[in-house]
mmCIF file of C-alpha atoms in Angstrom:
data_model
loop_
_atom_site.group_PDB
_atom_site.id
_atom_site.type_symbol
_atom_site.label_atom_id
_atom_site.label_comp_id
_atom_site.label_asym_id
_atom_site.label_seq_id
_atom_site.Cartn_x
_atom_site.Cartn_y
_atom_site.Cartn_z
ATOM 1 C CA GLY R 1 -6.139 -6.768 16.181
ATOM 2 C CA ALA R 2 -5.892 -3.232 14.292
ATOM 3 C CA VAL R 3 -2.466 -1.391 14.318
ATOM 4 C CA VAL R 4 -3.542 1.645 12.868
ATOM 5 C CA SER R 5 -6.864 3.669 13.108
ATOM 6 C CA GLN R 6 -7.731 6.063 10.538
ATOM 7 C CA HIS R 7 -10.825 8.633 10.746
ATOM 8 C CA PRO R 8 -13.040 9.330 8.995
ATOM 9 C CA SER R 9 -13.768 6.551 6.786
ATOM 10 C CA TRP R 10 -15.566 8.637 4.419
ATOM 11 C CA VAL R 11 -16.127 12.394 3.702
ATOM 12 C CA ILE R 12 -18.063 14.611 1.345
ATOM 13 C CA CYS R 13 -17.146 18.422 1.358
ATOM 14 C CA LYS R 14 -17.667 21.110 -0.847
ATOM 15 C CA SER R 15 -15.038 22.533 -3.347
ATOM 16 C CA GLY R 16 -12.828 25.252 -1.419
ATOM 17 C CA THR R 17 -13.008 23.863 2.035
ATOM 18 C CA SER R 18 -10.572 22.001 3.964
ATOM 19 C CA VAL R 19 -10.733 18.075 5.343
ATOM 20 C CA LYS R 20 -8.600 16.888 8.133
ATOM 21 C CA ILE R 21 -7.855 13.124 7.951
ATOM 22 C CA GLU R 22 -6.447 11.561 11.358
ATOM 23 C CA CYS R 23 -4.128 8.479 11.632
ATOM 24 C CA ARG R 24 -3.596 6.675 14.698
ATOM 25 C CA SER R 25 -1.048 4.163 15.921
ATOM 26 C CA LEU R 26 -2.736 1.970 18.557
ATOM 27 C CA ASP R 27 -0.815 0.620 21.537
ATOM 28 C CA PHE R 28 2.408 2.000 20.402
ATOM 29 C CA GLN R 29 4.453 4.770 19.491
ATOM 30 C CA ALA R 30 5.215 5.765 15.560
ATOM 31 C CA THR R 31 7.972 8.170 15.025
ATOM 32 C CA THR R 32 7.010 7.746 11.180
ATOM 33 C CA MET R 33 3.869 7.785 9.336
ATOM 34 C CA PHE R 34 3.273 7.375 5.781
ATOM 35 C CA TRP R 35 0.428 9.099 3.765
ATOM 36 C CA TYR R 36 -0.641 7.392 0.321
ATOM 37 C CA ARG R 37 -3.268 8.513 -2.310
ATOM 38 C CA GLN R 38 -5.032 5.892 -4.489
ATOM 39 C CA PHE R 39 -7.317 6.596 -7.425
ATOM 40 C CA PRO R 40 -9.645 3.922 -8.806
ATOM 41 C CA LYS R 41 -7.895 0.860 -10.213
ATOM 42 C CA GLN R 42 -4.275 2.593 -9.829
ATOM 43 C CA SER R 43 -1.642 1.944 -7.390
ATOM 44 C CA LEU R 44 -1.046 3.680 -4.157
ATOM 45 C CA MET R 45 1.258 6.662 -4.491
ATOM 46 C CA LEU R 46 3.183 7.988 -1.737
ATOM 47 C CA MET R 47 2.719 11.384 -0.720
ATOM 48 C CA ALA R 48 4.609 12.069 1.882
ATOM 49 C CA THR R 49 6.502 10.817 5.106
ATOM 50 C CA SER R 50 5.167 12.210 8.443
ATOM 51 C CA ASN R 51 8.308 12.739 11.210
ATOM 52 C CA GLU R 52 6.943 13.121 14.612
ATOM 53 C CA GLY R 53 8.367 16.394 15.867
ATOM 54 C CA SER R 54 9.613 17.739 12.535
ATOM 55 C CA LYS R 55 8.383 18.754 9.136
ATOM 56 C CA ALA R 56 7.022 16.220 6.774
ATOM 57 C CA THR R 57 8.753 14.857 3.768
ATOM 58 C CA TYR R 58 7.001 15.229 0.599
ATOM 59 C CA GLU R 59 7.370 13.351 -2.801
ATOM 60 C CA GLN R 60 8.165 14.964 -5.889
ATOM 61 C CA GLY R 61 5.122 16.485 -7.373
ATOM 62 C CA VAL R 62 2.876 16.797 -3.828
ATOM 63 C CA GLU R 63 2.109 20.327 -2.799
ATOM 64 C CA LYS R 64 3.022 20.783 0.772
ATOM 65 C CA ASP R 65 0.993 24.016 1.197
ATOM 66 C CA LYS R 66 -2.047 21.957 -0.283
ATOM 67 C CA PHE R 67 -1.524 18.678 1.882
ATOM 68 C CA LEU R 68 -0.606 19.735 5.347
ATOM 69 C CA ILE R 69 0.787 17.054 7.595
ATOM 70 C CA ASN R 70 1.082 17.455 11.164
ATOM 71 C CA HIS R 71 2.714 14.538 13.316
ATOM 72 C CA ALA R 72 2.113 16.329 16.795
ATOM 73 C CA SER R 73 2.518 13.315 18.873
ATOM 74 C CA LEU R 74 3.925 9.611 18.578
ATOM 75 C CA THR R 75 0.548 8.198 18.166
ATOM 76 C CA LEU R 76 -1.290 10.698 15.895
ATOM 77 C CA SER R 77 -0.542 12.236 12.414
ATOM 78 C CA THR R 78 -3.041 14.282 10.377
ATOM 79 C CA LEU R 79 -3.454 15.170 6.811
ATOM 80 C CA THR R 80 -5.530 18.320 5.939
ATOM 81 C CA VAL R 81 -6.464 18.592 2.360
ATOM 82 C CA THR R 82 -6.779 22.324 2.176
ATOM 83 C CA SER R 83 -9.017 24.321 -0.444
ATOM 84 C CA ALA R 84 -10.220 21.074 -1.712
ATOM 85 C CA HIS R 85 -11.245 20.845 -5.486
ATOM 86 C CA PRO R 86 -13.045 17.911 -7.207
ATOM 87 C CA GLU R 87 -9.675 16.696 -8.599
ATOM 88 C CA ASP R 88 -8.480 16.070 -4.986
ATOM 89 C CA SER R 89 -11.199 13.237 -4.656
ATOM 90 C CA SER R 90 -9.586 10.086 -3.816
ATOM 91 C CA PHE R 91 -8.631 7.177 -1.367
ATOM 92 C CA TYR R 92 -6.365 8.624 1.164
ATOM 93 C CA ILE R 93 -4.351 5.896 3.279
ATOM 94 C CA CYS R 94 -1.812 6.166 5.970
ATOM 95 C CA SER R 95 0.589 3.633 7.047
ATOM 96 C CA VAL R 96 3.110 3.048 10.106
ATOM 97 C CA ILE R 97 6.124 0.528 10.181
ATOM 98 C CA LEU R 98 6.395 -2.164 12.399
ATOM 99 C CA GLY R 99 9.150 -4.569 12.435
ATOM 100 C CA GLU R 100 10.852 -5.936 9.759
ATOM 101 C CA ASN R 101 9.827 -2.755 7.340
ATOM 102 C CA ILE R 102 6.528 -4.158 7.029
ATOM 103 C CA GLN R 103 3.810 -1.553 6.594
ATOM 104 C CA TYR R 104 0.727 -1.588 8.581
ATOM 105 C CA PHE R 105 -2.090 0.466 6.836
ATOM 106 C CA GLY R 106 -5.131 2.431 8.100
ATOM 107 C CA ALA R 107 -8.613 1.193 6.507
ATOM 108 C CA GLY R 108 -8.480 4.597 4.232
ATOM 109 C CA THR R 109 -10.522 7.728 3.936
ATOM 110 C CA ARG R 110 -12.706 8.043 0.689
ATOM 111 C CA LEU R 111 -12.601 11.843 0.052
ATOM 112 C CA SER R 112 -15.409 13.243 -2.510
ATOM 113 C CA VAL R 113 -15.251 16.913 -3.251
ATOM 114 C CA LEU R 114 -18.228 18.137 -4.896
ATOM 115 C CA SER H 1 13.107 4.879 -14.300
ATOM 116 C CA GLN H 2 12.377 2.521 -11.745
ATOM 117 C CA LYS H 3 9.129 0.593 -12.552
ATOM 118 C CA ILE H 4 6.930 -2.176 -11.156
ATOM 119 C CA GLU H 5 4.652 -4.114 -13.317
ATOM 120 C CA GLN H 6 1.675 -6.289 -12.373
ATOM 121 C CA ASN H 7 -0.609 -7.916 -14.811
ATOM 122 C CA SER H 8 -3.642 -5.342 -15.085
ATOM 123 C CA GLU H 9 -5.929 -7.724 -16.254
ATOM 124 C CA ALA H 10 -8.223 -9.610 -13.557
ATOM 125 C CA LEU H 11 -7.278 -13.272 -13.011
ATOM 126 C CA ASN H 12 -10.531 -15.504 -12.922
ATOM 127 C CA ILE H 13 -9.784 -19.115 -11.835
ATOM 128 C CA GLN H 14 -11.982 -21.961 -10.123
ATOM 129 C CA GLU H 15 -11.999 -22.701 -6.488
ATOM 130 C CA GLY H 16 -9.427 -25.247 -5.309
ATOM 131 C CA LYS H 17 -6.994 -24.317 -8.319
ATOM 132 C CA THR H 18 -3.627 -22.627 -7.758
ATOM 133 C CA ALA H 19 -3.275 -18.886 -8.728
ATOM 134 C CA THR H 20 -0.261 -17.348 -9.962
ATOM 135 C CA LEU H 21 0.411 -13.516 -10.028
ATOM 136 C CA THR H 22 3.581 -11.908 -11.493
ATOM 137 C CA CYS H 23 5.262 -9.055 -10.463
ATOM 138 C CA ASN H 24 8.351 -7.883 -12.611
ATOM 139 C CA TYR H 25 10.256 -4.713 -11.909
ATOM 140 C CA THR H 26 12.798 -2.523 -13.538
ATOM 141 C CA ASN H 27 15.959 -0.500 -12.799
ATOM 142 C CA TYR H 28 15.690 -1.645 -9.168
ATOM 143 C CA SER H 29 18.017 -3.809 -7.051
ATOM 144 C CA PRO H 30 15.561 -4.368 -3.985
ATOM 145 C CA ALA H 31 16.885 -5.749 -0.877
ATOM 146 C CA TYR H 32 13.487 -7.584 -0.274
ATOM 147 C CA LEU H 33 10.009 -7.332 -1.862
ATOM 148 C CA GLN H 34 6.502 -7.735 -0.366
ATOM 149 C CA TRP H 35 3.222 -8.681 -1.183
ATOM 150 C CA TYR H 36 0.101 -7.180 0.148
ATOM 151 C CA ARG H 37 -3.510 -7.862 -0.077
ATOM 152 C CA GLN H 38 -6.190 -5.078 -0.738
ATOM 153 C CA ASP H 39 -10.016 -5.685 -0.567
ATOM 154 C CA PRO H 40 -12.090 -2.875 -1.979
ATOM 155 C CA GLY H 41 -12.353 0.295 -0.031
ATOM 156 C CA ARG H 42 -9.595 -1.111 2.437
ATOM 157 C CA GLY H 43 -6.290 -0.450 3.112
ATOM 158 C CA PRO H 44 -3.635 -2.988 1.957
ATOM 159 C CA VAL H 45 -2.737 -5.845 4.440
ATOM 160 C CA PHE H 46 0.498 -7.431 4.490
ATOM 161 C CA LEU H 47 1.024 -10.914 3.687
ATOM 162 C CA LEU H 48 4.635 -12.258 2.871
ATOM 163 C CA LEU H 49 8.245 -10.253 2.551
ATOM 164 C CA ILE H 50 10.862 -12.103 0.714
ATOM 165 C CA ARG H 51 14.623 -11.155 0.764
ATOM 166 C CA GLU H 52 16.879 -10.970 -2.246
ATOM 167 C CA ASN H 53 18.970 -13.994 -0.887
ATOM 168 C CA GLU H 54 15.778 -16.130 -0.464
ATOM 169 C CA LYS H 55 14.480 -17.989 -3.286
ATOM 170 C CA GLU H 56 10.939 -18.811 -1.879
ATOM 171 C CA LYS H 57 9.027 -18.353 1.027
ATOM 172 C CA ARG H 58 5.676 -19.978 2.472
ATOM 173 C CA LYS H 59 3.099 -19.250 4.630
ATOM 174 C CA GLU H 60 0.355 -21.382 4.841
ATOM 175 C CA ARG H 61 -1.347 -21.509 1.259
ATOM 176 C CA LEU H 62 0.713 -18.812 -0.013
ATOM 177 C CA LYS H 63 4.234 -18.991 -1.564
ATOM 178 C CA VAL H 64 6.302 -16.262 -3.123
ATOM 179 C CA THR H 65 9.397 -16.738 -5.250
ATOM 180 C CA PHE H 66 12.127 -14.112 -5.976
ATOM 181 C CA ASP H 67 14.363 -14.178 -9.032
ATOM 182 C CA THR H 68 16.659 -11.249 -8.845
ATOM 183 C CA THR H 69 18.187 -12.341 -12.450
ATOM 184 C CA LEU H 70 14.855 -12.112 -14.055
ATOM 185 C CA LYS H 71 13.422 -9.317 -11.841
ATOM 186 C CA GLN H 72 10.585 -11.109 -11.021
ATOM 187 C CA SER H 73 8.211 -12.290 -8.221
ATOM 188 C CA LEU H 74 5.816 -14.794 -8.482
ATOM 189 C CA PHE H 75 2.836 -15.088 -5.909
ATOM 190 C CA HIS H 76 1.076 -18.632 -5.810
ATOM 191 C CA ILE H 77 -2.236 -19.286 -3.808
ATOM 192 C CA THR H 78 -2.602 -22.949 -3.761
ATOM 193 C CA ALA H 79 -6.194 -24.568 -3.165
ATOM 194 C CA SER H 80 -7.933 -21.027 -4.039
ATOM 195 C CA GLN H 81 -11.235 -20.133 -2.279
ATOM 196 C CA PRO H 82 -13.673 -17.479 -2.980
ATOM 197 C CA ALA H 83 -12.507 -15.551 0.074
ATOM 198 C CA ASP H 84 -9.185 -15.415 -1.577
ATOM 199 C CA SER H 85 -10.649 -12.754 -4.112
ATOM 200 C CA ALA H 86 -9.249 -9.756 -3.854
ATOM 201 C CA THR H 87 -6.548 -7.363 -5.257
ATOM 202 C CA TYR H 88 -2.789 -8.353 -4.841
ATOM 203 C CA LEU H 89 -0.094 -5.751 -4.512
ATOM 204 C CA CYS H 90 3.614 -6.112 -4.796
ATOM 205 C CA ALA H 91 5.842 -3.386 -3.190
ATOM 206 C CA LEU H 92 9.441 -2.914 -3.281
ATOM 207 C CA GLU H 93 11.730 -0.822 -0.645
ATOM 208 C CA GLN H 94 13.009 2.529 -2.074
ATOM 209 C CA GLY H 95 16.468 2.540 -1.387
ATOM 210 C CA SER H 96 17.087 2.626 2.569
ATOM 211 C CA SER H 97 14.577 4.894 3.403
ATOM 212 C CA TYR H 98 11.517 2.403 4.351
ATOM 213 C CA LYS H 99 9.484 3.960 1.573
ATOM 214 C CA LEU H 100 7.669 1.362 -0.379
ATOM 215 C CA ILE H 101 6.736 1.573 -4.207
ATOM 216 C CA PHE H 102 3.843 -0.491 -5.011
ATOM 217 C CA GLY H 103 2.597 -2.031 -8.222
ATOM 218 C CA SER H 104 -0.745 -1.519 -9.699
ATOM 219 C CA GLY H 105 -1.925 -4.782 -8.366
ATOM 220 C CA THR H 106 -3.779 -7.715 -9.995
ATOM 221 C CA ARG H 107 -7.357 -8.602 -9.114
ATOM 222 C CA LEU H 108 -8.146 -12.183 -8.699
ATOM 223 C CA LEU H 109 -11.409 -13.884 -8.732
ATOM 224 C CA VAL H 110 -11.932 -17.018 -7.508
ATOM 225 C CA ARG H 111 -15.140 -18.556 -8.620
ATOM 226 C CA PRO H 112 -17.027 -21.032 -6.394
#
């Protein structure tokens, strides 16, 4: 069965608005979650590491004030795209680690900014 | 800089044949390498992990090899089926941070 639940699967928003994406671990606690972004026909690019109870660690070039990450509980991490613009339109995916550094991914969220 | 390369051209094969996908990397010395499958509009799904001290690993119709001298991994699907059509990604661990770096993936199309 699914290990990670990601919601919503698809969202359309107007330019300038904020969008929140949720990532939940199912039936286990995840102290660490990862957030990726994937543009069409490109690889997954790690955006940030979400750490429960502490600040997220962002990859170089990712604006922390634009992509707000909150990991307030052991089963939930949220990514908020603030003041979204068309160039933020992408496929956002979260993952958790189980076992031997194997990552289990959510189904992804397709964001379209008009 | 660290780089992972996968053939960007789609691989088109006939059902029943063996598909072979390549992953090359530079400026890395990974302790292990992973392969994932990604279907359109979905998150990747883990397939296999192979460690640096393992030459080959198998799981049902899947086989992965890992040559740390050539800095290359080969991913084979034997007796391929149309349901195997997807994009296959290789990924390397980045240091000891549990972070993965992904290749851009190779799309496989298996014709009935």
